[in-house]
Structures are given as structure tokens and as C-alpha cells.
CSV table of C-alpha atoms and ligand atoms in Angstrom, one decimal:
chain,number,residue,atom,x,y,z
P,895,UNK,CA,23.0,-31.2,-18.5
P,896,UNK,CA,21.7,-33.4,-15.6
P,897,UNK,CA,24.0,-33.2,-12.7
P,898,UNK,CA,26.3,-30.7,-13.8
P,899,UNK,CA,26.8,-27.0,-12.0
P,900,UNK,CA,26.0,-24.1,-14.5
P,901,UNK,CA,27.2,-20.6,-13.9
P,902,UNK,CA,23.6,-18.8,-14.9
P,903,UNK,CA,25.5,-15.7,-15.3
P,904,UNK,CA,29.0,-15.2,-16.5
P,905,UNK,CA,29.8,-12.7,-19.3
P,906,UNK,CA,32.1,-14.3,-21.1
P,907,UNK,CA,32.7,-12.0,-23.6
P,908,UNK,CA,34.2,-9.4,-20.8
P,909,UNK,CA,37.2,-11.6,-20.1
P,910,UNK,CA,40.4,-10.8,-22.1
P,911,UNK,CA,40.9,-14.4,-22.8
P,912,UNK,CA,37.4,-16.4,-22.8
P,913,UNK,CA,39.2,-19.0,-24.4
P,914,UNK,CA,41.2,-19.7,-20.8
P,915,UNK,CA,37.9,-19.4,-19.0
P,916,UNK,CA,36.3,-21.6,-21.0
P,917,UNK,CA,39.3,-24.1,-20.6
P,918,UNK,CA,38.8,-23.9,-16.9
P,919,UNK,CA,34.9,-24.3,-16.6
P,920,UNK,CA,35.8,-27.9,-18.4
P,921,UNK,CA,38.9,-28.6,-16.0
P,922,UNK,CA,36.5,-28.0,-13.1
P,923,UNK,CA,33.6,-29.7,-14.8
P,924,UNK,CA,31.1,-26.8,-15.0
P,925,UNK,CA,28.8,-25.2,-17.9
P,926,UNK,CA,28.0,-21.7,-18.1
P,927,UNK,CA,25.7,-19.6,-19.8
P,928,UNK,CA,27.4,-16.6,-21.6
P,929,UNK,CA,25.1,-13.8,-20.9
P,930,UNK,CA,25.2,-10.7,-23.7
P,931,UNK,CA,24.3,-7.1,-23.2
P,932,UNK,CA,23.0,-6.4,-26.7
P,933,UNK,CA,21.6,-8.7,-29.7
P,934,UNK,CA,25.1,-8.1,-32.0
P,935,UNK,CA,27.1,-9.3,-28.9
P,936,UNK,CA,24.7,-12.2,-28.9
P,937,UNK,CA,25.1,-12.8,-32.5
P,938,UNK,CA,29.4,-13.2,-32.4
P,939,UNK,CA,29.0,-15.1,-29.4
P,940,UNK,CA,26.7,-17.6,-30.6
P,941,UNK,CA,28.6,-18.0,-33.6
P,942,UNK,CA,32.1,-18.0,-32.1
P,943,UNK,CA,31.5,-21.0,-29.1
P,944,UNK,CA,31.9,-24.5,-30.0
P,945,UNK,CA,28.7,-26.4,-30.3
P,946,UNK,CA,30.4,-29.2,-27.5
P,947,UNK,CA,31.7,-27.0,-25.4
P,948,UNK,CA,30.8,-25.8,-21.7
P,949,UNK,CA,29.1,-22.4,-22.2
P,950,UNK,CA,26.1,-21.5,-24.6
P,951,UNK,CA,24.9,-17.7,-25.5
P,952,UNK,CA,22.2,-15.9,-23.9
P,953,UNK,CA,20.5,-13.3,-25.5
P,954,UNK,CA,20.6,-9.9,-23.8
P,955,UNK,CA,19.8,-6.0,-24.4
P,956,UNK,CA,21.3,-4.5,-21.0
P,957,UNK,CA,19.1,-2.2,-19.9
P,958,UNK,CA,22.1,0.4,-19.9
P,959,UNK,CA,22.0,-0.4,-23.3
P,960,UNK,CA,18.5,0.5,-23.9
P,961,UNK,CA,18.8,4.1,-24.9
P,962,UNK,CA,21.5,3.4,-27.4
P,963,UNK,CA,20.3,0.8,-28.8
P,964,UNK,CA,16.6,2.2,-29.3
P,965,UNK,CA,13.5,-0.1,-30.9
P,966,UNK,CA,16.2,-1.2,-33.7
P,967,UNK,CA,17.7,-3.3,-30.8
P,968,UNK,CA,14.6,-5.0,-30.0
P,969,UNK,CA,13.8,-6.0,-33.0
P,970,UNK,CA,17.0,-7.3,-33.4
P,971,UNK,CA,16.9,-9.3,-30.1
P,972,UNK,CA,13.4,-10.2,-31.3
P,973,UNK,CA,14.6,-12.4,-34.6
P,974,UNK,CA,17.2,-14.0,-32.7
P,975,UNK,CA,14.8,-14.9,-29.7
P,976,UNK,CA,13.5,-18.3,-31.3
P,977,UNK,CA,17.0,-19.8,-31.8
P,978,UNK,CA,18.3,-18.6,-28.2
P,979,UNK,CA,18.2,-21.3,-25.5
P,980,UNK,CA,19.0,-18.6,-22.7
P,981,UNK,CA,17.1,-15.0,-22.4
P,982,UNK,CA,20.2,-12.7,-20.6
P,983,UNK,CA,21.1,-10.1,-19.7
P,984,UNK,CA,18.2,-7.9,-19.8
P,985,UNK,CA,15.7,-5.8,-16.8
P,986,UNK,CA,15.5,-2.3,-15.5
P,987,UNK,CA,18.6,-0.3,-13.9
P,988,UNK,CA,17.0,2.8,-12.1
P,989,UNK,CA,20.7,3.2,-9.8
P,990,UNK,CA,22.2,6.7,-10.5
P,991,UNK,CA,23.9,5.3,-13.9
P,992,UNK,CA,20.4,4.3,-15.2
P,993,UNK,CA,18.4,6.9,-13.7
P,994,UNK,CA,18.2,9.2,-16.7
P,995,UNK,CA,17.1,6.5,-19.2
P,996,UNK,CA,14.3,5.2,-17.2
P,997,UNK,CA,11.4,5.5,-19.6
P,998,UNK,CA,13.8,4.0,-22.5
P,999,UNK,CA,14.3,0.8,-20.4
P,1000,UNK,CA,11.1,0.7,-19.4
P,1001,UNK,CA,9.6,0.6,-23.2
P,1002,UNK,CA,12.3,-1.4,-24.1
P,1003,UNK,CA,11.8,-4.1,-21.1
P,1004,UNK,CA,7.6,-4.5,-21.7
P,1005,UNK,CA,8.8,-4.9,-25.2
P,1006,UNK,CA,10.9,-7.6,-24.3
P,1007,UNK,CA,8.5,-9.2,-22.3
P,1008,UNK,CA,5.8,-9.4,-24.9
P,1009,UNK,CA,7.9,-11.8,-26.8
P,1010,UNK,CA,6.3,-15.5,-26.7
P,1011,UNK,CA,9.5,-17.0,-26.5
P,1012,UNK,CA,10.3,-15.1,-23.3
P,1013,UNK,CA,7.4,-17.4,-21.9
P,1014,UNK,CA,9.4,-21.0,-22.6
P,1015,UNK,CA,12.6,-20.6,-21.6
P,1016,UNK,CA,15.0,-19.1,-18.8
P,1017,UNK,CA,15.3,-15.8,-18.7
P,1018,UNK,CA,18.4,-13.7,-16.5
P,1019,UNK,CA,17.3,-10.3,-15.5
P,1020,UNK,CA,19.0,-7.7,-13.8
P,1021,UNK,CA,16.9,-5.4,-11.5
P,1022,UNK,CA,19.0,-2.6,-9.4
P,1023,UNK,CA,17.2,0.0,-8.1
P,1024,UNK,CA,14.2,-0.8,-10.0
P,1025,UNK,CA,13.1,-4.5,-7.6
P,1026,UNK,CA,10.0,-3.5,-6.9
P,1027,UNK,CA,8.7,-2.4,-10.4
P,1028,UNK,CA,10.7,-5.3,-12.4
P,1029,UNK,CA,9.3,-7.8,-10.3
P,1030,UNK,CA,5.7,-6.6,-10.8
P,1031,UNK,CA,6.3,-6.7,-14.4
P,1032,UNK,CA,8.1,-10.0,-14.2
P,1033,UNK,CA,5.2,-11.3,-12.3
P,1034,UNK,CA,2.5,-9.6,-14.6
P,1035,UNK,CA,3.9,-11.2,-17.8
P,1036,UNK,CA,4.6,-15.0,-16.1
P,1037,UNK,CA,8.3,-15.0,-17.1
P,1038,UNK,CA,9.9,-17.7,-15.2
P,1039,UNK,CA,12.8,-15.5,-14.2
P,1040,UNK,CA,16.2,-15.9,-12.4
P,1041,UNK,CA,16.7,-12.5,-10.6
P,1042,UNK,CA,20.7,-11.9,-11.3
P,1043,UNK,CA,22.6,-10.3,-7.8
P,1044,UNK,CA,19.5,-9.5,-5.9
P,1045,UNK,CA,20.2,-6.6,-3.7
P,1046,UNK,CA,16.7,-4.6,-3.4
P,1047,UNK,CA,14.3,-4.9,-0.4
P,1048,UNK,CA,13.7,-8.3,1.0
P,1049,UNK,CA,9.9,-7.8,1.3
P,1050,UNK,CA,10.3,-7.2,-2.7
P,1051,UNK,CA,11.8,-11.0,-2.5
P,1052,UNK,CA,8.8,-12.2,-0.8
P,1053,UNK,CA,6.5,-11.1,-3.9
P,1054,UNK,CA,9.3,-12.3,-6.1
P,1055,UNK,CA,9.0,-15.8,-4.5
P,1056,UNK,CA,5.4,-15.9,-4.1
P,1057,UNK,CA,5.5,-14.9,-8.4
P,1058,UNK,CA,7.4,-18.0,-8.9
P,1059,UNK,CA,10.8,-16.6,-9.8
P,1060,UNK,CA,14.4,-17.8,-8.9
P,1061,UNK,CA,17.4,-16.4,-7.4
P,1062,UNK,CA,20.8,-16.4,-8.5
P,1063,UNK,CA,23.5,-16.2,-6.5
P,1064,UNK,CA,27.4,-15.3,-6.8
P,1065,UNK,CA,30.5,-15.2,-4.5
P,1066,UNK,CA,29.9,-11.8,-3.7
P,1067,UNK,CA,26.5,-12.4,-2.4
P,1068,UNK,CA,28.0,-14.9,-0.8
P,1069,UNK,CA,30.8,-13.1,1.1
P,1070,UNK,CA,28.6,-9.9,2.1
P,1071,UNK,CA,25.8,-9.3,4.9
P,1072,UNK,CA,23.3,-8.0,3.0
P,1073,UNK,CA,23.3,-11.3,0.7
P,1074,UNK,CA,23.6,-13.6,3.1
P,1075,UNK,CA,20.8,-11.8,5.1
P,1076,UNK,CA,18.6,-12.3,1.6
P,1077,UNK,CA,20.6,-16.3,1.4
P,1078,UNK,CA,19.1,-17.2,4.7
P,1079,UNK,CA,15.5,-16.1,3.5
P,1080,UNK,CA,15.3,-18.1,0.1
P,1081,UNK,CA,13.8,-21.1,-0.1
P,1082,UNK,CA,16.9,-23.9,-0.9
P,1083,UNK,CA,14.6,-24.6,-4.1
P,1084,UNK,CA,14.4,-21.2,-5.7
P,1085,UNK,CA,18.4,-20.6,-6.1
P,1086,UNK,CA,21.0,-21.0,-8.9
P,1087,UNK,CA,24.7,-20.5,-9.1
P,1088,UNK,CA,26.4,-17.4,-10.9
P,1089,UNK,CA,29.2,-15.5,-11.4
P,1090,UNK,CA,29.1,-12.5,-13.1
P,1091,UNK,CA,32.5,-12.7,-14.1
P,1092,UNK,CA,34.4,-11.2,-14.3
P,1093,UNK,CA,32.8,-8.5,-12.5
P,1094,UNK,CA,32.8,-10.3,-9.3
P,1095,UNK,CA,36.2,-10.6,-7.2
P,1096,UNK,CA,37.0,-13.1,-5.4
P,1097,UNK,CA,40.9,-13.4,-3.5
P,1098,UNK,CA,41.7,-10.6,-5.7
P,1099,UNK,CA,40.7,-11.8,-8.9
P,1100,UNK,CA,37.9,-11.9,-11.1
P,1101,UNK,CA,35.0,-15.0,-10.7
P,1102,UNK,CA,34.9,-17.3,-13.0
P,1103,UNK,CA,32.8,-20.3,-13.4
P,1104,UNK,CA,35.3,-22.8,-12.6
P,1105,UNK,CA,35.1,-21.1,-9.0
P,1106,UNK,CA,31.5,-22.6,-8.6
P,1107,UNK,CA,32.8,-25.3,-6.4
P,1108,UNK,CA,33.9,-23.5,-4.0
P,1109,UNK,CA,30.4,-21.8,-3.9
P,1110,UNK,CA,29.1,-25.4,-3.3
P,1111,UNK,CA,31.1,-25.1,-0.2
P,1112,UNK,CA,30.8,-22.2,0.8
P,1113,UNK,CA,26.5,-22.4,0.7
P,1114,UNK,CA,26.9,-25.7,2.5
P,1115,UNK,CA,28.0,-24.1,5.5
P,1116,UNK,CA,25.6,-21.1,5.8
P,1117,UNK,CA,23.1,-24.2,5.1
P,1118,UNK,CA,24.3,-26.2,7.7
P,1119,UNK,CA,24.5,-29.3,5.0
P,1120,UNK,CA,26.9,-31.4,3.6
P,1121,UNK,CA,28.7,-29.9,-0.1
P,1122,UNK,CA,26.8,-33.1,-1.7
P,1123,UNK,CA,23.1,-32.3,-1.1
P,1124,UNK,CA,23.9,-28.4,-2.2
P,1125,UNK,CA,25.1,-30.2,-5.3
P,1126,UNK,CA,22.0,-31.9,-5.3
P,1127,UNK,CA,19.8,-29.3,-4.8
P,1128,UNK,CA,21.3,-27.1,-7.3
P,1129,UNK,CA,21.2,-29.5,-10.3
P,1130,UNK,CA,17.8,-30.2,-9.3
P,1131,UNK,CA,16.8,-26.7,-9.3
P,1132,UNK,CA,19.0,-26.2,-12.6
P,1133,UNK,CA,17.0,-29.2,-13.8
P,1134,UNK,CA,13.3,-27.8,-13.2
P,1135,UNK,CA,14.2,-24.2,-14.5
P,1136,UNK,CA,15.4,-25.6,-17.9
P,1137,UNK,CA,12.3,-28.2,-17.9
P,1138,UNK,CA,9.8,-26.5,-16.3
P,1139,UNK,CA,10.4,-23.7,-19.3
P,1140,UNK,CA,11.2,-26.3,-21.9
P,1141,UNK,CA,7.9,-28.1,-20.9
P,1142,UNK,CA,5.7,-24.9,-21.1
P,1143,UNK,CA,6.2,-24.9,-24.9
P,1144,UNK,CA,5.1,-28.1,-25.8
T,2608,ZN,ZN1,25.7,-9.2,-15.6
């Protein structure tokens, strides 16, 4: 991948036809990564997409998933870690779904985070209602780590900039105040495209990653540059976050 858009974030296994999707992230020229929610998922998606094609698997354990899937999910996740290009989804969820699982997800995430691999390559985490406490720990371990839908404080961005981490960023964020409030603050080098497709919307239908052109547009204007140098930016930013991890292993 050098100067190709990738959808950091897309669950691919959610659609009812990811063979279509995948169709159309080729049509529009895009890659994705296919974020999971639990090592198994992982497992049939790694096996099921084409070696050539668009999209490659991320490992994840949701952190809705932590309870359920106990310590025998993370030592699952832990024997496919070495042969997973993309850490995803995985992070804290204190919102009122997560609330009553909180220690769970928290064992579960330090776990996580104690695995070498986790230090050499990109890892997609998912922090609502926990931003202040994920990015601590984020910061504390030295994951380089995109933070998926940002929505917590924006003082809790600072620290999350000043640790090093990334941002990504999906039409919803996009569309709404309270992302472009956070949009407006980030440094153009520290954000990635997503989707989270398909549990993003956009004109009434769910994201996809062949809609990551029209993000390019959509980012030039709050920018105030042209669609080209947002291209730009975001392959080089793709670019360092693949190398910069890549690089830390050697
Ligand atoms: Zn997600």
C-alpha cells in the first residue's frame, strides 16, 4: 500500500454480503482492514479473504466481549497475534452497555497489552466512556494506537496526542459537532480514515469503504485544502503508522 486510502476500521464480517462490499472497495480503489470482535471471528476471516484482495483481518476481542469470552479468549487472541498484520477491535467500553463488566475488560485489556506483538504493529482500539483510563494505559504500555470514533473529552485528546497515538475518523464524525469540534483540534498528521461499517449511516445507508472518497472531500473543506493534499496527507500518515510499527520490530 503506498498511495492507496484504507478504511482502518470497517467490520466486514457485519455486512450481509461482504462479498459486495469488498467488490466495491476495489471499484473505488480503496483497502480496508476487516476489524474482528473476538479471536474465532478473526480466525474465519482470515481464512475466508483472498490473499490479493482489498481488505486484510484484524485481530480483535471487543471489549463487550470480554466477559464472555473470559482468559480462554485471550489466549486465543494471544496465538494468533504473531501472524496478524492488524491488532482490532479491542479497548475498554465503560458506556451503560459495558458498565457492569468493567473489571472483566479491564483484566482482559492489560492482558492484551502485555503482548509483544501489540508493540510492532497497528493496533485499533475502541475507548467509550472509558478515554481517559484507556489512554493512560495506551500511553503506559507504548502502543502506537489509532483511537476508533473518538468521542470522550478533548483535554483527554491532548494527552492522547502528546502519547503519540492517532485518530481515526468516519463520516459520522464527520457530519456531527462534536467531531468536528475534536476534527479541528487534531493535528492533520495524527488522522486515518474509517468507517465502521456498517454501523455508520450515511444518506440512509450503511458506510462502507468505497465511501472513503467522499470523506477525502468532505475533510478538504473543513481543512480549507484542496481533495489532493488530504489524499496526500492521509497515505502519508497511513504510510508512517504501518512503518513506523513495522520498523519498531526490526
Ligand atoms: Zn467497531
Amino acid at each position: 500500500m503506498t498511495d492507496v486510502l484504507l478504511d482502518t476500521h470497517c467490520h466486514l464480517d457485519a455486512y450481509p454480503d461482504p462479498s459486495y462490499i469488498l467488490a466495491g472497495a476495489t471499484t473505488a480503489g480503496v483497502e480496508l482492514v476487516a476489524v474482528t470482535n473476538g479471536p474465532d471471528d478473526y480466525r474465519r476471516m482470515a481464512t475466508l479473504l483472498p490473499r490479493s484482495g482489498p481488505a486484510r483481518a484484524a485481530l480483535g476481542l471487543h471489549p463487550l466481549n470480554a466477559e464472555r469470552l473470559g482468559m480462554g479468549g485471550v489466549l486465543r487472541f494471544s496465538r494468533h497475534a504473531a501472524d496478524a498484520a492488524w491488532i482490532g477491535e479491542i479497548g475498554l467500553d465503560f458506556s451503560p452497555a459495558g458498565r457492569d463488566t468493567r473489571t472483566t475488560q479491564l483484566r482482559t485489556f492489560d492482558a492484551l497489552l502485555a503482548l509483544p506483538q501489540l508493540q510492532d504493529r497497528p493496533v485499533s482500539v475502541h475507548t467509550r466512556g472509558a478515554d481517559r483510563i484507556a489512554v493512560q494505559r495506551l500511553a503506559d504500555a507504548g502502543i502506537r494506537a489509532v483511537l476508533h470514533w473518538y468521542t470522550g473529552p478533548l483535554d483527554v485528546a491532548d494527552d492522547a496526542l502528546a502519547a503519540g497515538l492517532h485518530f481515526s475518523i468516519n463520516p459520522a464524525m464527520l457530519a456531527s459537532a462534536k467531531g468536528r469540534t475534536l476534527l479541528a483540534k487534531l493535528p492533520h498528521d495524527r488522522v486515518l480514515f474509517e468507517t465502521d461499517g456498517p454501523h455508520t449511516r450515511r444518506a440512509g445507508q450503511p458506510c462502507q469503504p468505497a465511501n472513503l472518497p467522499d470523506m477525502v472531500e468532505n475533510l478538504a473543506q473543513l481543512w480549507g485544502v484542496n481533495a489532493t493534499q488530504v489524499h496526500t496527507q492521509i497515505c502519508a500518515n497511513q504510510r508512517r503508522i504501518i512503518g513506523e510499527t513495522t520498523a519498531a520490530s526490526k
